[in-house]
């Protein structure tokens, strides 16, 4: 496999996307970068934050910048799986009646699953096959989704009322989980200024879907040294409290560690990060950069961790600090 | 096209610098370890007084040198693989795993696109060439380790410059050990001599060698100054108790009688007298036994009877039994009973042989006691010596009784520096600075304070031989010839009799009596008892 774009083009495309998104989104550069890394890694990204922080805006802006077929699904408790996937309808064409599949909003390149944890688990699970296999099976017929396909979901913190925690299997299918926090004062001022003026800024088209696929291809080709791979494997294993290399915090507060998908997320995310940093190989710093987003939703805290309010980010930070290269 | 050599060049250069830096760092740690070990070992040995100054220097220098060199060399030569070095330098120089990845990609077949691999290698080479290893890995001394090293070195220097007392104590211990070793060898030789002495019976040999063997054993077990002197003193006293003063008198009497007989040429007892004069009593007994009365003429028998009578009379006080046997033989000869005379001579010879054995036993015990006493003195002298063997000779003269355990009043500040003041007042000596100093510095009576001038005195040296030339060597501390130590001054020029005008043979018995009383009533060190006794025996008129 050969890349069809150069590393310089890769960086240029990425910079272009970030620039276009930056026209709308203020002060969330790191979040934008993580989401972009997730997209370029070919994964799905879950954004978590309280309402009003611009999660939906960010994803919608990304959709504009990437010039992809964008679809937004507002998850509500009464949302049914068929509302997402599509359904068979009876069509009458020239007197010939037959069931025809009508694609749901999931059939897009970029799907915004807004407030995904407000839907019931049944509806949430409807996304499983699509997110993993990029296909949907309805009435014993599999419908492949068009590439690129990725889901960018937002959710409110679980302690908010009217939410349904995502099942572990669903969470594991998200490459990254990105926390959206309150902006700084200067950013907040800028947000207020932009959103209350005469004109609302809009992002322009930065790259196409084809460009995005080429970028993904190039990212996957980035060399990864064996000892770096070993480090990633050790990191994943060290998230399991029963493992000998587990850190004290992991042993104390973690119930289940990361699945191998966490390692895949680290590898792919690190490769993209390396390219974005102008490097042709993965470094430890790339791994450290994406590790929180890759592990955050894959570490399940035990009762003590939950009771003491321990954050998975703290556990991951200790893990990265203690684990030797 | 960049190749692997462009990457290996900097990598090798960095590795060399890494080795140098490791040697630097570990050399310091080795120095610290060496200093610590030297301090520990040196301190332990000094605490036990077993390390001389020179040995401390060798130990310290050796440990520092060994510690530093071994640590530095080991660190410098420690195996460093290329892949490990690449990963290490990636981390140290912040190269983002470029070098290690490039190295791995070039050394193994991968599925990565060739152009991307080439780009990665070029990127790694470019970054590697911009690295300044000396700037990123400077040769620095860790502050804490340097401080610890300096403290240890200061402690070693302090020990060297201020540890004079410890080194002196060690020197003293070493001298004592050497002296004890020599004395042990002397005792073993003495034991061998006793074993080979045909004049002694097996029982006598056993009684003589037993305390000596015990002394050797105890000296080997604990060669300390105190124990060695105690062992030698006790053993000497045991041996001294085995000797008999009466036996000595008897021996002396036999010797005198023998001299008189030896002077009578052609007499039957001339050969017996010669043997007695030489002190060989057992041979004399054998000669006496071999006299065949029947072969003697009448005149010779009469002469023999007279000589036996004379001999009996001279031995009447010292050996009554032998005297009686001799008298019986003389009477038998005078009565013409040859058989009875022959039998009496046989009995006298047997009694003489027994006396000879007893005399040899007593003499050997006395000599052994004297040797042990001398050994004790040498051990004491070695223990009192501060400056080592080179000055050991200087410590002996003038010591007199002052350094004998229990006799002197030590005022020493450091071992070997004390001034022993003899209780007998025979002299005082400075154990360190005045070898052979003028111990007898009391003014000569003729030089009265009112004289108003100075008299030229002739120096008097400590004698080395008693009884003049040919006499026994007494090895008195401070003894020697004219090149030895001056122990006093006096007008002893020929023709000047001095103050003593009474012939000594007139006062000898009085002096000897006083001497005997003094030896019985006062605690004179036993090693000097034999010397004093020998002196009086030799000057006996």
CSV table of N, CA and C in Angstrom, one decimal, chain B residues 127-222:
chain,number,residue,atom,x,y,z
B,127,UNK,N,17.8,14.9,12.5
B,127,UNK,CA,17.7,15.2,14.0
B,127,UNK,C,18.9,14.8,14.7
B,128,UNK,N,19.5,13.6,14.4
B,128,UNK,CA,20.6,13.1,15.1
B,128,UNK,C,21.8,14.0,14.9
B,129,UNK,N,22.0,14.5,13.7
B,129,UNK,CA,23.1,15.4,13.4
B,129,UNK,C,23.1,16.7,14.1
B,130,UNK,N,21.9,17.1,14.5
B,130,UNK,CA,21.8,18.4,15.2
B,130,UNK,C,22.0,18.2,16.7
B,131,UNK,N,22.2,17.0,17.2
B,131,UNK,CA,22.4,16.8,18.6
B,131,UNK,C,23.8,17.1,19.1
B,132,UNK,N,23.9,17.8,20.1
B,132,UNK,CA,25.2,18.0,20.8
B,132,UNK,C,25.3,17.2,22.0
B,133,UNK,N,25.9,16.0,22.0
B,133,UNK,CA,25.9,15.1,23.1
B,133,UNK,C,26.5,15.7,24.4
B,134,UNK,N,27.6,16.5,24.2
B,134,UNK,CA,28.2,17.0,25.4
B,134,UNK,C,27.4,18.1,26.1
B,135,UNK,N,26.6,18.8,25.3
B,135,UNK,CA,25.7,19.7,25.9
B,135,UNK,C,24.5,19.1,26.6
B,136,UNK,N,24.0,18.0,26.0
B,136,UNK,CA,22.8,17.3,26.5
B,136,UNK,C,23.2,16.3,27.6
B,137,UNK,N,24.4,15.8,27.6
B,137,UNK,CA,24.9,14.9,28.6
B,137,UNK,C,26.2,15.4,29.2
B,138,UNK,N,26.2,16.5,29.9
B,138,UNK,CA,27.5,17.0,30.4
B,138,UNK,C,28.1,16.2,31.4
B,139,UNK,N,29.5,16.3,31.6
B,139,UNK,CA,30.2,15.5,32.6
B,139,UNK,C,30.0,16.3,33.9
B,140,UNK,N,29.1,16.0,34.7
B,140,UNK,CA,28.8,16.7,35.9
B,140,UNK,C,29.0,15.7,37.1
B,141,UNK,N,29.4,16.3,38.2
B,141,UNK,CA,29.6,15.5,39.4
B,141,UNK,C,28.3,15.7,40.2
B,142,UNK,N,27.6,14.6,40.5
B,142,UNK,CA,26.4,14.8,41.3
B,142,UNK,C,26.8,15.4,42.7
B,143,UNK,N,26.0,16.4,43.0
B,143,UNK,CA,26.3,17.2,44.2
B,143,UNK,C,26.4,16.4,45.5
B,144,UNK,N,25.4,15.6,45.7
B,144,UNK,CA,25.3,14.8,46.9
B,144,UNK,C,26.4,13.8,47.0
B,145,UNK,N,26.6,13.1,45.9
B,145,UNK,CA,27.7,12.1,45.9
B,145,UNK,C,29.0,12.7,46.1
B,146,UNK,N,29.2,13.8,45.5
B,146,UNK,CA,30.5,14.5,45.6
B,146,UNK,C,30.7,14.9,47.1
B,147,UNK,N,29.7,15.4,47.7
B,147,UNK,CA,29.8,15.8,49.1
B,147,UNK,C,30.1,14.6,50.0
B,148,UNK,N,29.5,13.5,49.7
B,148,UNK,CA,29.7,12.3,50.5
B,148,UNK,C,31.2,11.9,50.3
B,149,UNK,N,31.6,11.9,49.1
B,149,UNK,CA,33.0,11.5,48.8
B,149,UNK,C,34.0,12.4,49.5
B,150,UNK,N,33.7,13.7,49.5
B,150,UNK,CA,34.6,14.7,50.1
B,150,UNK,C,34.7,14.5,51.6
B,151,UNK,N,33.5,14.2,52.2
B,151,UNK,CA,33.5,13.9,53.6
B,151,UNK,C,34.3,12.7,54.0
B,152,UNK,N,34.2,11.6,53.2
B,152,UNK,CA,34.9,10.4,53.4
B,152,UNK,C,36.4,10.6,53.3
B,153,UNK,N,36.8,11.4,52.2
B,153,UNK,CA,38.2,11.7,52.0
B,153,UNK,C,38.8,12.5,53.2
B,154,UNK,N,37.9,13.5,53.6
B,154,UNK,CA,38.4,14.3,54.7
B,154,UNK,C,38.6,13.4,56.0
B,155,UNK,N,37.7,12.5,56.2
B,155,UNK,CA,37.8,11.6,57.3
B,155,UNK,C,39.1,10.8,57.2
B,156,UNK,N,39.4,10.3,56.0
B,156,UNK,CA,40.7,9.6,55.8
B,156,UNK,C,41.9,10.4,56.1
B,157,UNK,N,41.8,11.7,55.6
B,157,UNK,CA,42.9,12.6,55.8
B,157,UNK,C,43.1,12.9,57.3
B,158,UNK,N,42.0,13.1,57.9
B,158,UNK,CA,42.0,13.3,59.4
B,158,UNK,C,42.6,12.1,60.1
B,159,UNK,N,42.3,11.0,59.7
B,159,UNK,CA,42.9,9.8,60.3
B,159,UNK,C,44.4,9.8,60.1
B,160,UNK,N,44.8,10.1,58.9
B,160,UNK,CA,46.2,10.1,58.6
B,160,UNK,C,47.0,11.2,59.4
B,161,UNK,N,46.4,12.4,59.5
B,161,UNK,CA,47.2,13.4,60.1
B,161,UNK,C,47.0,13.5,61.7
B,162,UNK,N,45.9,13.0,62.1
B,162,UNK,CA,45.6,13.1,63.5
B,162,UNK,C,45.6,11.8,64.3
B,163,UNK,N,45.8,10.7,63.5
B,163,UNK,CA,45.7,9.4,64.1
B,163,UNK,C,47.0,8.9,64.7
B,164,UNK,N,47.9,9.8,65.1
B,164,UNK,CA,49.2,9.3,65.5
B,164,UNK,C,49.1,8.3,66.7
B,165,UNK,N,48.2,8.6,67.6
B,165,UNK,CA,48.1,7.7,68.7
B,165,UNK,C,47.7,6.3,68.3
B,166,UNK,N,46.8,6.2,67.3
B,166,UNK,CA,46.3,4.9,66.9
B,166,UNK,C,47.5,4.2,66.2
B,167,UNK,N,48.2,4.9,65.3
B,167,UNK,CA,49.3,4.3,64.6
B,167,UNK,C,50.4,3.8,65.6
B,168,UNK,N,50.6,4.7,66.6
B,168,UNK,CA,51.6,4.3,67.6
B,168,UNK,C,51.2,3.0,68.3
B,169,UNK,N,49.9,3.0,68.7
B,169,UNK,CA,49.4,1.8,69.3
B,169,UNK,C,49.6,0.5,68.4
B,170,UNK,N,49.3,0.7,67.2
B,170,UNK,CA,49.4,-0.4,66.2
B,170,UNK,C,50.9,-0.8,66.1
B,171,UNK,N,51.8,0.2,66.1
B,171,UNK,CA,53.2,-0.2,66.0
B,171,UNK,C,53.6,-0.9,67.2
B,172,UNK,N,53.1,-0.5,68.4
B,172,UNK,CA,53.4,-1.2,69.6
B,172,UNK,C,53.0,-2.6,69.6
B,173,UNK,N,51.7,-2.8,69.1
B,173,UNK,CA,51.2,-4.1,69.1
B,173,UNK,C,52.0,-5.0,68.1
B,174,UNK,N,52.4,-4.4,67.0
B,174,UNK,CA,53.2,-5.2,66.0
B,174,UNK,C,54.5,-5.6,66.6
B,175,UNK,N,55.1,-4.7,67.3
B,175,UNK,CA,56.4,-5.0,67.9
B,175,UNK,C,56.3,-6.1,69.0
B,176,UNK,N,55.2,-6.0,69.7
B,176,UNK,CA,54.9,-7.0,70.7
B,176,UNK,C,54.7,-8.4,70.1
B,177,UNK,N,54.0,-8.4,69.0
B,177,UNK,CA,53.7,-9.6,68.3
B,177,UNK,C,55.0,-10.2,67.8
B,178,UNK,N,55.8,-9.4,67.2
B,178,UNK,CA,57.1,-9.9,66.7
B,178,UNK,C,58.0,-10.4,67.8
B,179,UNK,N,58.0,-9.6,68.9
B,179,UNK,CA,58.8,-10.1,70.0
B,179,UNK,C,58.3,-11.4,70.6
B,180,UNK,N,57.0,-11.5,70.7
B,180,UNK,CA,56.4,-12.7,71.2
B,180,UNK,C,56.7,-13.9,70.3
B,181,UNK,N,56.6,-13.6,69.0
B,181,UNK,CA,56.9,-14.7,68.0
B,181,UNK,C,58.4,-15.1,68.1
B,182,UNK,N,59.3,-14.2,68.3
B,182,UNK,CA,60.7,-14.6,68.4
B,182,UNK,C,60.9,-15.3,69.7
B,183,UNK,N,60.2,-14.9,70.7
B,183,UNK,CA,60.3,-15.5,72.0
B,183,UNK,C,59.8,-17.0,72.0
B,184,UNK,N,58.7,-17.1,71.2
B,184,UNK,CA,58.1,-18.4,71.1
B,184,UNK,C,59.1,-19.4,70.4
B,185,UNK,N,59.8,-18.8,69.4
B,185,UNK,CA,60.8,-19.6,68.7
B,185,UNK,C,61.9,-20.0,69.6
B,186,UNK,N,62.3,-19.0,70.4
B,186,UNK,CA,63.4,-19.3,71.4
B,186,UNK,C,63.0,-20.4,72.4
B,187,UNK,N,61.8,-20.3,72.8
B,187,UNK,CA,61.3,-21.3,73.8
B,187,UNK,C,61.3,-22.7,73.1
B,188,UNK,N,60.8,-22.7,71.9
B,188,UNK,CA,60.8,-24.0,71.2
B,188,UNK,C,62.2,-24.6,71.0
B,189,UNK,N,63.2,-23.7,70.7
B,189,UNK,CA,64.5,-24.1,70.6
B,189,UNK,C,65.0,-24.6,71.9
B,190,UNK,N,64.6,-23.9,73.0
B,190,UNK,CA,65.0,-24.3,74.3
B,190,UNK,C,64.5,-25.7,74.7
B,191,UNK,N,63.2,-25.9,74.3
B,191,UNK,CA,62.6,-27.2,74.5
B,191,UNK,C,63.4,-28.3,73.8
B,192,UNK,N,63.8,-28.0,72.5
B,192,UNK,CA,64.5,-29.0,71.8
B,192,UNK,C,65.9,-29.3,72.4
B,193,UNK,N,66.5,-28.2,72.9
B,193,UNK,CA,67.8,-28.4,73.6
B,193,UNK,C,67.7,-29.3,74.8
B,194,UNK,N,66.6,-29.1,75.6
B,194,UNK,CA,66.3,-29.8,76.8
B,194,UNK,C,66.1,-31.3,76.4
B,195,UNK,N,65.3,-31.5,75.4
B,195,UNK,CA,65.1,-32.9,74.9
B,195,UNK,C,66.3,-33.6,74.6
B,196,UNK,N,67.3,-32.9,74.0
B,196,UNK,CA,68.5,-33.5,73.6
B,196,UNK,C,69.6,-33.6,74.7
B,197,UNK,N,69.3,-33.1,75.8
B,197,UNK,CA,70.3,-33.0,76.9
B,197,UNK,C,70.4,-34.4,77.6
B,198,UNK,N,71.5,-35.1,77.4
B,198,UNK,CA,71.7,-36.4,77.9
B,198,UNK,C,71.9,-36.5,79.4
B,199,UNK,N,72.2,-35.3,79.9
B,199,UNK,CA,72.5,-35.3,81.4
B,199,UNK,C,71.2,-35.3,82.2
B,200,UNK,N,70.1,-35.2,81.5
B,200,UNK,CA,68.8,-35.1,82.3
B,200,UNK,C,68.1,-36.4,82.1
B,201,UNK,N,67.3,-36.8,83.1
B,201,UNK,CA,66.5,-37.9,83.0
B,201,UNK,C,65.2,-37.5,82.3
B,202,UNK,N,64.4,-38.5,81.9
B,202,UNK,CA,63.2,-38.2,81.2
B,202,UNK,C,62.2,-37.4,82.1
B,203,UNK,N,62.2,-37.8,83.4
B,203,UNK,CA,61.3,-37.1,84.3
B,203,UNK,C,61.7,-35.6,84.4
B,204,UNK,N,63.0,-35.4,84.5
B,204,UNK,CA,63.5,-34.0,84.6
B,204,UNK,C,63.2,-33.2,83.3
B,205,UNK,N,63.4,-33.9,82.2
B,205,UNK,CA,63.1,-33.2,80.9
B,205,UNK,C,61.6,-32.9,80.8
B,206,UNK,N,60.8,-33.8,81.3
B,206,UNK,CA,59.3,-33.5,81.2
B,206,UNK,C,59.0,-32.4,82.2
B,207,UNK,N,59.5,-32.4,83.4
B,207,UNK,CA,59.2,-31.3,84.3
B,207,UNK,C,59.7,-29.9,83.8
B,208,UNK,N,60.8,-30.0,83.0
B,208,UNK,CA,61.3,-28.7,82.5
B,208,UNK,C,60.5,-28.2,81.2
B,209,UNK,N,60.2,-29.2,80.4
B,209,UNK,CA,59.6,-28.8,79.1
B,209,UNK,C,58.1,-28.5,79.3
B,210,UNK,N,57.5,-29.0,80.3
B,210,UNK,CA,56.1,-28.8,80.5
B,210,UNK,C,55.7,-27.3,80.6
B,211,UNK,N,56.3,-26.6,81.5
B,211,UNK,CA,55.9,-25.2,81.6
B,211,UNK,C,56.3,-24.4,80.3
B,212,UNK,N,57.4,-24.9,79.7
B,212,UNK,CA,57.7,-24.2,78.4
B,212,UNK,C,56.7,-24.4,77.3
B,213,UNK,N,56.3,-25.7,77.2
B,213,UNK,CA,55.3,-26.0,76.2
B,213,UNK,C,54.0,-25.2,76.5
B,214,UNK,N,53.7,-25.2,77.7
B,214,UNK,CA,52.4,-24.5,78.1
B,214,UNK,C,52.6,-23.0,77.8
B,215,UNK,N,53.7,-22.5,78.0
B,215,UNK,CA,54.0,-21.1,77.7
B,215,UNK,C,53.8,-20.8,76.2
B,216,UNK,N,54.4,-21.7,75.4
B,216,UNK,CA,54.3,-21.6,73.9
B,216,UNK,C,52.8,-21.6,73.5
B,217,UNK,N,52.1,-22.5,74.1
B,217,UNK,CA,50.7,-22.6,73.7
B,217,UNK,C,49.9,-21.3,74.1
B,218,UNK,N,50.2,-20.9,75.3
B,218,UNK,CA,49.4,-19.7,75.7
B,218,UNK,C,49.9,-18.4,74.9
B,219,UNK,N,51.1,-18.4,74.6
B,219,UNK,CA,51.6,-17.2,73.8
B,219,UNK,C,51.0,-17.3,72.4
B,220,UNK,N,50.8,-18.5,71.8
B,220,UNK,CA,50.2,-18.6,70.5
B,220,UNK,C,48.7,-18.2,70.6
B,221,UNK,N,48.1,-18.5,71.7
B,221,UNK,CA,46.7,-18.2,71.8
B,221,UNK,C,46.4,-16.8,72.0
B,222,UNK,N,47.2,-16.1,72.7
B,222,UNK,CA,47.0,-14.7,73.0
B,222,UNK,C,48.3,-14.0,73.1
